[in-house]
Tab-separated table of C-alpha atoms and ligand atoms in Angstrom:
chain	number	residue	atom	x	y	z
A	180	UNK	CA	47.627	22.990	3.821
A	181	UNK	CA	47.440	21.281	0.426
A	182	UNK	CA	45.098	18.256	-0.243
A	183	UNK	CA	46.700	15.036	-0.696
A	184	UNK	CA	47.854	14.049	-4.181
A	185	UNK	CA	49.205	11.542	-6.243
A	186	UNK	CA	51.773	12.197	-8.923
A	187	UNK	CA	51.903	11.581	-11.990
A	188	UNK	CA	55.160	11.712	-13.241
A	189	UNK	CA	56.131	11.287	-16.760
A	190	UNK	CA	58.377	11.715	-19.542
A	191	UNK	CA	57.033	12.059	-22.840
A	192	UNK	CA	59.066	13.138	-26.101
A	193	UNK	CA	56.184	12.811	-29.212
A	194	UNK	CA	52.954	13.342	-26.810
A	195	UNK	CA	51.636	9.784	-26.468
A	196	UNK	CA	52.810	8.896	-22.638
A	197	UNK	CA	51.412	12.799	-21.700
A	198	UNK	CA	48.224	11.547	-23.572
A	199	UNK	CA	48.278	8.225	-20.724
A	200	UNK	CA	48.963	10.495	-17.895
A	201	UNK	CA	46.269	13.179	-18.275
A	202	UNK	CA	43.438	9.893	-17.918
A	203	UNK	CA	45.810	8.589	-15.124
A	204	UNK	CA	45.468	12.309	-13.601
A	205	UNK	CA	41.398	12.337	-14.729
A	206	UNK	CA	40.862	8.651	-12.766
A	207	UNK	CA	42.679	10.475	-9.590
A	208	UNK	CA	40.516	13.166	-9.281
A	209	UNK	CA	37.541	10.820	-9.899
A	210	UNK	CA	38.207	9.816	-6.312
A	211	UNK	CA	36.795	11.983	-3.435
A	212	UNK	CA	39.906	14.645	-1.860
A	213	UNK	CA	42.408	13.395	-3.761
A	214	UNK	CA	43.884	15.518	-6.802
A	215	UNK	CA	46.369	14.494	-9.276
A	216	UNK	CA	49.505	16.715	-9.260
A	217	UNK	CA	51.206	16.177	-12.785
A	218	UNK	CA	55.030	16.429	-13.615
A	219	UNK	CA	57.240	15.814	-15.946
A	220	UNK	CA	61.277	15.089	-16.159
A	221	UNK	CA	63.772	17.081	-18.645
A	222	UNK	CA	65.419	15.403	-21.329
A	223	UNK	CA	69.295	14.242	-21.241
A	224	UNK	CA	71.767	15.594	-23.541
A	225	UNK	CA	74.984	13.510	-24.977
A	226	UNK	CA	76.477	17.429	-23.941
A	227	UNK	CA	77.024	17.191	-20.384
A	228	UNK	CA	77.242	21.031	-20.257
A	229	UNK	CA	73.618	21.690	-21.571
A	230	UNK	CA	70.963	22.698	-19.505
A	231	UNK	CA	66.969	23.048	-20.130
A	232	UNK	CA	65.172	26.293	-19.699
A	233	UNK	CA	63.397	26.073	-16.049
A	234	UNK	CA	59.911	25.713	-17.297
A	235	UNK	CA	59.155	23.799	-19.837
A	236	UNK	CA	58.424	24.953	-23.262
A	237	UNK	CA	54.965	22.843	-23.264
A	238	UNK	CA	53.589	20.388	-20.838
A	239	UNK	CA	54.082	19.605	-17.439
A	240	UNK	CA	56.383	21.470	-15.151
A	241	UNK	CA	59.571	19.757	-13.840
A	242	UNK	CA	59.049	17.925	-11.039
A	243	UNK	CA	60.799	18.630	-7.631
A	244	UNK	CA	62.334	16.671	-4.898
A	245	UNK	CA	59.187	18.107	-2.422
A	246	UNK	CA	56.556	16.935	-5.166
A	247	UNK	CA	57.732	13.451	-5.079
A	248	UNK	CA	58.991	13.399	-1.454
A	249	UNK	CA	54.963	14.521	-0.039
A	250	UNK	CA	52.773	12.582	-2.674
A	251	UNK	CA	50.664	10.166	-1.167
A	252	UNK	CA	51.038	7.904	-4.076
A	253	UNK	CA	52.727	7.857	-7.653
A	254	UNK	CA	52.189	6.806	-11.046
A	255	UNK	CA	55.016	6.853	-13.166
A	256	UNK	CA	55.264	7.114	-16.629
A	257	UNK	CA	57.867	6.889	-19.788
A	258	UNK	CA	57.811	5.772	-23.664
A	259	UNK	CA	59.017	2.332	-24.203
A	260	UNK	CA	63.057	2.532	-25.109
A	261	UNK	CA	64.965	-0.557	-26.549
A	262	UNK	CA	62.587	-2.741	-23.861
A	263	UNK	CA	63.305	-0.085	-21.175
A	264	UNK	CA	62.269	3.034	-19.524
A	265	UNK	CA	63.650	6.329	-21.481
A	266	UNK	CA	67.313	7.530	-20.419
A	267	UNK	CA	65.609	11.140	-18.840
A	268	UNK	CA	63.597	9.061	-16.516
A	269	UNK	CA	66.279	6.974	-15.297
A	270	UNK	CA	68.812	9.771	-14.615
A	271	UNK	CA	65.551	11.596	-12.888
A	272	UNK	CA	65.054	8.302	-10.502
A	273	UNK	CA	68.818	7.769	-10.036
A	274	UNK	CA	69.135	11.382	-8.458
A	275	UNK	CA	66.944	10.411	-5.384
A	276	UNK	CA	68.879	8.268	-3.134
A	277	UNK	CA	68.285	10.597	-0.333
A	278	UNK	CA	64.859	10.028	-0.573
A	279	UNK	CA	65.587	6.125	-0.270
A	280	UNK	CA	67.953	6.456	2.514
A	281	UNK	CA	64.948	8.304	4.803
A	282	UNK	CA	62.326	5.915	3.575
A	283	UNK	CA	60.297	8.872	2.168
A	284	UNK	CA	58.619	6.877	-0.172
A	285	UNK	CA	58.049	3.486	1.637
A	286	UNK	CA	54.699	2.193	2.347
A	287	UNK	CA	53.097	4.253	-0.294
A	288	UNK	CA	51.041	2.874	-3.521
A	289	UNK	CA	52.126	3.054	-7.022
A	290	UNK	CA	51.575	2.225	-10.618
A	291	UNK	CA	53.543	2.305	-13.838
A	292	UNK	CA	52.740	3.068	-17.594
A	293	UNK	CA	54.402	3.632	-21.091
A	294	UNK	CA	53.642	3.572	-24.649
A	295	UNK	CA	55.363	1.650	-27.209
A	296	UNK	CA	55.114	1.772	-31.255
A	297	UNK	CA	54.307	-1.714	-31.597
A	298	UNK	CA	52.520	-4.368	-29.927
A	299	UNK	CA	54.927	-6.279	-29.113
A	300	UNK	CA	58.170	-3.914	-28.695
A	301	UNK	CA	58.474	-4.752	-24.994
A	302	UNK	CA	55.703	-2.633	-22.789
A	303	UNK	CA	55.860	-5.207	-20.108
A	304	UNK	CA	59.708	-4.916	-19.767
A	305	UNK	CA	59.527	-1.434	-19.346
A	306	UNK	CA	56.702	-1.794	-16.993
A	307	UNK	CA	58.707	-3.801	-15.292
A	308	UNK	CA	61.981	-1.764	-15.437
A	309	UNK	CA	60.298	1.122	-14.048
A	310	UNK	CA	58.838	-1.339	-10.905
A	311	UNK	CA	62.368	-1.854	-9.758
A	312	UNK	CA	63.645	1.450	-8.681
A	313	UNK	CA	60.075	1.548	-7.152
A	314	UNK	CA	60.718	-1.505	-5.005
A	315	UNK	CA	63.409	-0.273	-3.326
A	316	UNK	CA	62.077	2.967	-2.787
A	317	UNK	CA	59.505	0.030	-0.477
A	318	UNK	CA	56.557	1.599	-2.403
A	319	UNK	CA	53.558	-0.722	-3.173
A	320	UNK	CA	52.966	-1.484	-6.267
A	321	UNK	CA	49.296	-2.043	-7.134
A	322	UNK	CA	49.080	-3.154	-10.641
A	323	UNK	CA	45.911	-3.494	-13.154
A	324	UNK	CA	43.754	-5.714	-12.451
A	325	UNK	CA	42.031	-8.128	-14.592
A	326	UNK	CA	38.685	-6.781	-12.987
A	327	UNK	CA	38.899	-4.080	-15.542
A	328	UNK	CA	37.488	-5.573	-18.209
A	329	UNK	CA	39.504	-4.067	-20.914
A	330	UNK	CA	42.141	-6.189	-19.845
A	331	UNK	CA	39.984	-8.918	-21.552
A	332	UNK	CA	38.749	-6.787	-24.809
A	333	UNK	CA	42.086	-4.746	-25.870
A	334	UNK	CA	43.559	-5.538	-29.196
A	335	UNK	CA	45.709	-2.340	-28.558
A	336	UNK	CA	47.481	-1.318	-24.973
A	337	UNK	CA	46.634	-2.463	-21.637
A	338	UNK	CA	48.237	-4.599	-19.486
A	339	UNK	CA	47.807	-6.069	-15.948
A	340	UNK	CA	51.300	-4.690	-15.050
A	341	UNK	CA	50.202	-1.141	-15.713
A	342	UNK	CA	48.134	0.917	-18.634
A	343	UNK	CA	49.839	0.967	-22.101
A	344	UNK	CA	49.343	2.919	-25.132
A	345	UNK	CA	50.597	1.698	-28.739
A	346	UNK	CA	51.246	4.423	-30.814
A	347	UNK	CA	52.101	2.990	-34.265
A	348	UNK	CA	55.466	3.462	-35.704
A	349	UNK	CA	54.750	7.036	-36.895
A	350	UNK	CA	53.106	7.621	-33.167
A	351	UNK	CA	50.036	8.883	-35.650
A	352	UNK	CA	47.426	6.302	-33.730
A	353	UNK	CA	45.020	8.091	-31.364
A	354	UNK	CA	44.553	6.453	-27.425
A	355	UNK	CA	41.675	3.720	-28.465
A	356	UNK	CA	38.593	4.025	-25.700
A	357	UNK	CA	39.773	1.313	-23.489
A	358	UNK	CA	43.470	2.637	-23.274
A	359	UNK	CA	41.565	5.493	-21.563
A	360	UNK	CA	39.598	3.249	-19.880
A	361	UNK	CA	42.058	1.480	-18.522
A	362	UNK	CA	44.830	4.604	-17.537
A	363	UNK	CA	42.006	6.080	-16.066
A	364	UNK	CA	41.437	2.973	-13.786
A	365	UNK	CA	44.537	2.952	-13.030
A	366	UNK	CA	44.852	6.454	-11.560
A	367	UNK	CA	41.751	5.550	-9.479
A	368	UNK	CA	43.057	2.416	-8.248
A	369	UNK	CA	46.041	4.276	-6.838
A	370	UNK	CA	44.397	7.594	-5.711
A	371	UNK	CA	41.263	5.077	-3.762
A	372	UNK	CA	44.339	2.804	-2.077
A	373	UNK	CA	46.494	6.274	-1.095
A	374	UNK	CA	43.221	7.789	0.248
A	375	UNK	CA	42.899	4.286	2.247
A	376	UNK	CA	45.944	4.119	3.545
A	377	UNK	CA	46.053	8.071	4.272
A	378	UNK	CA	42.600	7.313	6.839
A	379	UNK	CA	44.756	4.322	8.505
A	380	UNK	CA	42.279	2.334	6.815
A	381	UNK	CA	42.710	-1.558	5.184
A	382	UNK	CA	43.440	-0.817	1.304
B	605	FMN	C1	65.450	5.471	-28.808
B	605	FMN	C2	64.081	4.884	-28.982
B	605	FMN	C3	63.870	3.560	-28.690
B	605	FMN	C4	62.599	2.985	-28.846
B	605	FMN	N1	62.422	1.666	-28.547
B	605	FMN	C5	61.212	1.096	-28.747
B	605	FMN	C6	60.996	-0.284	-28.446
B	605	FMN	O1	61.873	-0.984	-27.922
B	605	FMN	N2	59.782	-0.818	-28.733
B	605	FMN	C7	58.762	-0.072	-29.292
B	605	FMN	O2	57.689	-0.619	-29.558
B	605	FMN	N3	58.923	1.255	-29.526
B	605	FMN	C8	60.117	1.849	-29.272
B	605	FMN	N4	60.290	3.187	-29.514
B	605	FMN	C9	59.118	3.990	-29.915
B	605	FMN	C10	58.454	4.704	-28.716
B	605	FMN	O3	58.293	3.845	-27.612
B	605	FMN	C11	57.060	5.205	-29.104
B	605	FMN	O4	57.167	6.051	-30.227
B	605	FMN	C12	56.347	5.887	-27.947
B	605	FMN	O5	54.954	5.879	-28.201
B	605	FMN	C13	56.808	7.343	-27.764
B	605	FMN	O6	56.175	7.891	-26.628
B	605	FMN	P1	56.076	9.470	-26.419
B	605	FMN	O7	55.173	10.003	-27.498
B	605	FMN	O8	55.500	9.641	-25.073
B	605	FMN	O9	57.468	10.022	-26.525
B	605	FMN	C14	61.529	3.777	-29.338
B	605	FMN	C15	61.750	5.146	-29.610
B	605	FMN	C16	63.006	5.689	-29.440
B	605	FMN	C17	63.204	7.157	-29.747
């Protein structure tokens, strides 16, 4: 039998949003018999014929409809796009209506991140974006909350919708300390409520 998990499911094309998930991944496993299972989507082509390799060159393997379908709770990742999640995360999210039809994923806590080039280039819209599809899946979402004091501090990413990263417009900058911080709170939050919730306990 496998332990419970949470997954962290991402899309990254340059790096940075992989960078968020692996301290989302590090805060999961920072709470006692849960482990972080990590995933990743494959990109979209303009050429409906193409087709990606089954394992990824690099990164995270694809994720399955089983690895979402048995998580006990999901953080979900993608680069900032024009305000809005990235295309390969959408198409990934829009292929799992039969999930939503049996309720697979209702009653079960999640978070959101992303990572923008500027400050202000719209995080919290994609944040927000990627909440939707979430809702009607019924899952919870848990936010950030302004008890992590790097919500206060930041003069980079963070955000009490979900942890951000801003990678500059070259995607050269580094994660600063408290976008760790803070992705790595996040991954406990939602690993500590899951693990609540999996014991029938209040979260
Ligand atoms: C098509 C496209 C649209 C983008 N739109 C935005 C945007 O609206 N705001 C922003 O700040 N950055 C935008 N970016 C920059 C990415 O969000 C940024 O480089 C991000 O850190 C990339 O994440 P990744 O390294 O995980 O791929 C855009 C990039 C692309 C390719």
């Amino acid at each position: 039998m496998t332990s419970p998990y949470v997954l962290v499911l991402y899309y990254s094309r340059h790096g940075a949003t992989a960078g968020l998930a692996r301290h989302q991944a590090r805060g999961v496993e920072e709470v006692p018999g849960m482990e972080a299972r990590i995933r990743t989507v494959p990109a979209v082509s303009a050429t409906c014929e193409a087709t990606e390799p089954p394992i990824p060159e690099e990164g995270a393997v694809y994720c399955t409809e089983s690895d979402l379908r048995d998580c006990a709770g999901l953080l979900l990742g993608s680069p900032t796009r024009f305000g809005n999640m990235a295309a390969p995360m959408k198409y990934f999210i829009d292929g799992t209506s039969s999930l939503w039809l049996s309720g697979g994923l209702s009653g079960k806590p999640a978070g959101v991140f992303s990572s923008s080039a500027s400050l202000h280039g719209g995080q919290e819209t994609t944040l927000l974006s990627m909440m939707l599809p979430l809702l009607h899946h019924g899952m919870l979402l848990t936010g950030l909350p302004y008890t992590e004091s790097g919500l206060l501090t930041t003069d980079a990413g963070g955000t009490p919708y979900g942890a951000t990263h801003v990678s500059g417009t070259d995607n050269a900058r580094s994660l600063t300390e408290t976008e760790c911080a803070l992705a790595r709170a996040q991954g406990r939050r939602v690993a500590e409520i899951a693990r609540r919730l999996l014991q029938g306990a209040a979260p």
